[in-house]
Short mmCIF file of C-alpha atoms and ligand atoms in Angstrom, two decimals:
data_model
loop_
_atom_site.label_atom_id
_atom_site.label_comp_id
_atom_site.label_asym_id
_atom_site.label_seq_id
_atom_site.Cartn_x
_atom_site.Cartn_y
_atom_site.Cartn_z
CA UNK A 1 -14.44 -23.17 -14.46
CA UNK A 2 -16.24 -22.02 -17.61
CA UNK A 3 -14.46 -18.68 -17.32
CA UNK A 4 -11.03 -20.33 -16.97
CA UNK A 5 -11.77 -22.54 -20.02
CA UNK A 6 -12.85 -19.52 -22.02
CA UNK A 7 -9.65 -17.68 -21.04
CA UNK A 8 -7.53 -20.69 -21.99
CA UNK A 9 -9.23 -20.93 -25.40
CA UNK A 10 -8.67 -17.27 -26.14
CA UNK A 11 -5.16 -17.43 -24.71
CA UNK A 12 -5.87 -14.41 -22.51
CA UNK A 13 -4.56 -13.84 -18.98
CA UNK A 14 -6.69 -13.37 -15.81
CA UNK A 15 -7.71 -9.84 -14.80
CA UNK A 16 -4.95 -7.95 -13.00
CA UNK A 17 -6.58 -8.28 -9.55
CA UNK A 18 -6.78 -12.08 -9.84
CA UNK A 19 -3.17 -12.85 -10.77
CA UNK A 20 -1.58 -15.32 -8.37
CA UNK A 21 1.99 -14.95 -7.08
CA UNK A 22 4.48 -17.72 -7.86
CA UNK A 23 6.94 -18.72 -5.09
CA UNK A 24 9.53 -16.60 -6.95
CA UNK A 25 7.28 -13.51 -6.61
CA UNK A 26 7.47 -13.96 -2.82
CA UNK A 27 11.26 -14.09 -2.57
CA UNK A 28 12.89 -11.20 -0.73
CA UNK A 29 16.32 -10.03 0.34
CA UNK A 30 17.13 -9.66 3.99
CA UNK A 31 17.26 -7.13 5.61
CA UNK A 32 14.26 -5.52 3.93
CA UNK A 33 14.48 -1.90 2.81
CA UNK A 34 11.65 0.60 2.43
CA UNK A 35 10.89 1.51 -1.19
CA UNK A 36 10.44 5.27 -1.52
CA UNK A 37 8.35 7.43 -3.85
CA UNK A 38 8.62 7.61 -6.90
CA UNK A 39 9.93 4.04 -7.19
CA UNK A 40 7.73 2.24 -9.80
CA UNK A 41 7.33 -0.77 -7.48
CA UNK A 42 4.81 1.37 -5.56
CA UNK A 43 2.66 1.48 -8.72
CA UNK A 44 3.06 -2.14 -9.86
CA UNK A 45 0.36 -4.82 -9.80
CA UNK A 46 0.30 -6.79 -6.54
CA UNK A 47 -0.51 -10.48 -7.02
CA UNK A 48 -2.72 -12.58 -4.76
CA UNK A 49 -0.99 -15.03 -2.42
CA UNK A 50 -1.72 -18.76 -2.65
CA UNK A 51 1.34 -20.20 -0.88
CA UNK A 52 1.15 -20.04 2.93
CA UNK A 53 4.58 -21.37 3.91
CA UNK A 54 7.58 -20.55 6.12
CA UNK A 55 8.87 -18.02 3.57
CA UNK A 56 5.63 -16.02 4.02
CA UNK A 57 5.99 -16.19 7.82
CA UNK A 58 9.58 -14.94 7.56
CA UNK A 59 8.52 -12.11 5.24
CA UNK A 60 5.83 -11.03 7.74
CA UNK A 61 8.34 -11.21 10.60
CA UNK A 62 10.81 -9.01 8.71
CA UNK A 63 8.07 -6.56 7.69
CA UNK A 64 7.15 -6.02 11.35
CA UNK A 65 10.87 -5.60 12.12
CA UNK A 66 11.44 -2.80 9.62
CA UNK A 67 8.05 -1.23 10.39
CA UNK A 68 8.98 -0.83 14.08
CA UNK A 69 12.55 0.28 13.23
CA UNK A 70 11.27 3.06 10.96
CA UNK A 71 8.53 4.23 13.36
CA UNK A 72 5.68 2.90 11.28
CA UNK A 73 2.25 1.70 12.35
CA UNK A 74 1.55 -0.21 9.14
CA UNK A 75 3.40 -1.58 6.13
CA UNK A 76 2.41 -3.17 2.82
CA UNK A 77 4.49 -5.70 0.88
CA UNK A 78 5.04 -3.46 -2.19
CA UNK A 79 6.72 -0.96 0.19
CA UNK A 80 9.48 -3.53 0.70
CA UNK A 81 9.64 -4.38 -3.00
CA UNK A 82 7.51 -7.54 -2.85
CA UNK A 83 4.53 -7.02 -5.16
CA UNK A 84 1.92 -9.22 -3.45
CA UNK A 85 -1.35 -8.69 -1.54
CA UNK A 86 0.00 -8.58 2.01
CA UNK A 87 -0.05 -5.97 4.77
CA UNK A 88 0.92 -5.87 8.44
CA UNK A 89 0.00 -3.29 11.03
CA UNK A 90 0.01 -2.45 14.70
CA UNK A 91 -1.61 0.93 15.42
CA UNK A 92 0.39 1.19 18.68
CA UNK A 93 3.66 1.00 16.70
CA UNK A 94 5.67 -0.64 19.51
CA UNK A 95 6.88 -4.24 19.57
CA UNK A 96 5.19 -6.15 22.42
CA UNK A 97 2.39 -3.58 22.73
CA UNK A 98 -1.01 -3.49 21.02
CA UNK A 99 -2.03 -6.10 18.46
CA UNK A 100 -0.05 -7.26 15.43
CA UNK A 101 -2.43 -7.70 12.50
CA UNK A 102 -1.55 -9.57 9.29
CA UNK A 103 -3.90 -9.44 6.33
CA UNK A 104 -3.36 -11.54 3.21
CA UNK A 105 -5.45 -10.94 0.05
CA UNK A 106 -7.73 -8.40 1.81
CA UNK A 107 -10.94 -7.14 0.20
CA UNK A 108 -13.16 -4.30 1.38
CA UNK A 109 -16.76 -5.49 1.71
CA UNK A 110 -18.28 -2.27 3.07
CA UNK A 111 -17.14 1.29 3.87
CA UNK A 112 -18.97 3.84 5.99
CA UNK A 113 -20.55 6.84 4.26
CA UNK A 114 -19.06 9.02 6.98
CA UNK A 115 -15.59 10.22 6.02
CA UNK A 116 -13.03 11.68 8.40
CA UNK A 117 -9.86 13.73 7.99
CA UNK A 118 -6.52 12.62 9.41
CA UNK A 119 -2.97 13.95 9.10
CA UNK A 120 -1.20 10.92 7.53
CA UNK A 121 2.43 10.06 7.02
CA UNK A 122 3.81 7.28 4.82
CA UNK A 123 7.08 5.37 5.25
CA UNK A 124 7.59 5.66 1.48
CA UNK A 125 7.40 9.49 1.73
CA UNK A 126 9.73 10.15 4.69
CA UNK A 127 9.07 13.37 6.57
CA UNK A 128 5.89 14.24 4.66
CA UNK A 129 2.58 14.54 6.53
CA UNK A 130 -0.69 15.84 5.11
CA UNK A 131 -4.46 15.60 5.50
CA UNK A 132 -6.34 12.78 3.80
CA UNK A 133 -10.10 12.06 3.99
CA UNK A 134 -11.23 8.46 4.23
CA UNK A 135 -14.27 6.45 5.40
CA UNK A 136 -14.38 6.21 9.19
CA UNK A 137 -14.97 2.45 9.26
CA UNK A 138 -14.63 -0.55 6.95
CA UNK A 139 -15.65 -4.21 6.88
CA UNK A 140 -12.87 -6.40 5.54
CA UNK A 141 -12.58 -9.97 4.30
CA UNK A 142 -9.04 -11.43 4.30
CA UNK A 143 -6.89 -14.49 4.95
CA UNK A 144 -4.53 -14.91 7.86
CA UNK A 145 -0.91 -16.12 7.73
CA UNK A 146 -2.12 -19.76 7.52
CA UNK A 147 -4.55 -19.03 4.68
CA UNK A 148 -7.70 -19.15 6.84
CA UNK A 149 -10.40 -16.66 5.81
CA UNK A 150 -11.90 -14.24 8.29
CA UNK A 151 -13.88 -11.02 8.42
CA UNK A 152 -13.15 -8.00 10.58
CA UNK A 153 -14.84 -4.65 11.27
CA UNK A 154 -12.37 -1.79 11.71
CA UNK A 155 -12.91 1.79 12.84
CA UNK A 156 -10.80 4.69 14.11
CA UNK A 157 -7.00 4.40 13.70
CA UNK A 158 -7.01 0.69 12.70
CA UNK A 159 -9.45 1.54 9.86
CA UNK A 160 -7.22 4.45 8.83
CA UNK A 161 -4.05 2.33 8.75
CA UNK A 162 -5.83 -0.52 6.98
CA UNK A 163 -7.12 1.81 4.23
CA UNK A 164 -3.71 3.44 3.79
CA UNK A 165 -2.10 -0.01 3.35
CA UNK A 166 -4.99 -1.33 1.24
CA UNK A 167 -4.40 1.55 -1.16
CA UNK A 168 -0.73 0.52 -1.48
CA UNK A 169 -1.96 -2.94 -2.52
CA UNK A 170 -3.88 -1.26 -5.38
CA UNK A 171 -0.85 0.85 -6.41
CA UNK A 172 -2.40 3.97 -4.85
CA UNK A 173 -0.33 6.25 -2.61
CA UNK A 174 -1.67 8.76 -0.07
CA UNK A 175 -0.82 11.79 -2.20
CA UNK A 176 -3.30 10.47 -4.83
CA UNK A 177 -6.03 11.03 -2.23
CA UNK A 178 -5.11 14.63 -1.34
CA UNK A 179 -6.97 17.69 -2.52
CA UNK A 180 -5.09 19.95 -4.97
CA UNK A 181 -4.49 22.47 -2.19
CA UNK A 182 -3.02 19.88 0.19
CA UNK A 183 -0.92 18.43 -2.63
CA UNK A 184 0.49 21.90 -3.34
CA UNK A 185 1.58 22.13 0.30
CA UNK A 186 3.78 19.00 -0.04
CA UNK A 187 4.97 19.45 -3.64
CA UNK A 188 8.45 20.66 -2.60
CA UNK A 189 8.88 17.50 -0.50
CA UNK A 190 7.75 15.33 -3.41
CA UNK A 191 10.18 17.04 -5.80
CA UNK A 192 13.00 16.44 -3.34
CA UNK A 193 12.19 12.70 -3.29
CA UNK A 194 12.01 12.68 -7.12
CA UNK A 195 15.49 14.28 -7.29
CA UNK A 196 16.87 11.77 -4.76
CA UNK A 197 15.45 8.91 -6.84
CA UNK A 198 17.14 10.26 -9.99
CA UNK A 199 20.49 10.67 -8.23
CA UNK A 200 20.43 7.24 -6.55
CA UNK A 201 19.20 5.24 -9.57
CA UNK A 202 20.54 7.32 -12.51
CA UNK A 203 17.03 6.99 -14.01
CA UNK A 204 14.48 9.70 -14.82
CA UNK A 205 11.73 9.94 -12.22
CA UNK A 206 8.69 7.93 -13.42
CA UNK A 207 6.39 10.58 -11.95
CA UNK A 208 6.69 14.30 -11.47
CA UNK A 209 4.47 16.33 -9.20
CA UNK A 210 5.32 19.48 -11.21
CA UNK A 211 3.91 17.95 -14.42
CA UNK A 212 0.78 16.78 -12.60
CA UNK A 213 0.21 20.24 -11.08
CA UNK A 214 0.59 21.93 -14.51
CA UNK A 215 -1.91 19.48 -16.05
CA UNK A 216 -4.40 20.26 -13.28
CA UNK A 217 -3.82 23.99 -13.80
CA UNK A 218 -4.69 23.80 -17.52
CA UNK A 219 -7.74 21.65 -16.85
CA UNK A 220 -6.66 18.10 -17.70
CA UNK A 221 -7.68 17.08 -14.20
CA UNK A 222 -5.81 14.48 -12.20
CA UNK A 223 -6.06 10.73 -12.17
CA UNK A 224 -8.64 9.69 -9.58
CA UNK A 225 -7.63 7.13 -6.98
C1 LIG B 1 -2.08 6.80 9.43
S1 LIG B 1 -1.83 5.53 8.29
C2 LIG B 1 -0.04 5.49 8.22
C3 LIG B 1 0.51 4.18 7.84
C4 LIG B 1 1.93 4.28 7.39
N1 LIG B 1 2.30 3.04 6.83
C5 LIG B 1 3.10 2.92 5.76
O1 LIG B 1 3.44 3.76 5.02
C6 LIG B 1 2.87 4.63 8.52
O2 LIG B 1 3.22 3.78 9.33
N2 LIG B 1 3.31 5.89 8.55
C7 LIG B 1 4.19 6.38 9.59
C8 LIG B 1 4.98 7.58 9.10
C9 LIG B 1 3.37 6.76 10.81
O3 LIG B 1 2.19 7.07 10.69
N3 LIG B 1 4.00 6.73 11.98
C10 LIG B 1 3.35 7.12 13.22
C11 LIG B 1 4.13 6.63 14.43
O4 LIG B 1 5.43 7.13 14.42
C12 LIG B 1 3.24 8.64 13.27
O5 LIG B 1 2.40 9.12 14.07
O6 LIG B 1 3.96 9.36 12.55
FE1 LIG B 2 2.32 4.32 2.97
#
């Protein structure tokens, strides 16, 4: 309370990770479409959800729909242009099989020291697969579709999918986690997506793998995820 009063006095806004979505932030157009790299919605701030209503249930339903249709095993809300803290996944990737998991406002409480490599693909980078290292297991605190809080321990593929989607909720994409060498191996694919974005929107690409690679080559490093 003291913190909120202090913020009100100074007229400042809450930190980015504590902003709450208004009902308007949760509106979506049906059918959903997958947002592709380098669309800036993949880099935008994703607000926390405080309204657990029928609109949220419908959004989750449609996210599973498009996830299965596009051969995904996980999907985050920013990937369908809704910038809120929501992800769905089913590591089996088939409707009616495996378990459908919905996580609202997830937070990582603990990650294993042990990291493992996995050849990942992302629905926002169609056709591109590459190796990414991540912790083998994670402990997560989240809310369910009704707003109830719960904790879950994930390992193996569920932990992998969760972390991939959790990154999306922080505006991080899987290529940010690749080594320079691995990134080089997919740079032609990334440039193709950048060109497609420019043609379809008439806008300059907000990110360019070529510029990033040149910066790394002259020693400016690369932004850490
Ligand atoms: C391994 S984490 C991948 C999660 C990703 N979610 C959103 O971008 C995803 O579903 N990617 C798909 C390309 C994917 O991994 N599909 C499976 C099943 O077809 C695959 O093995 O390619
Ligand atoms: Fe992804």
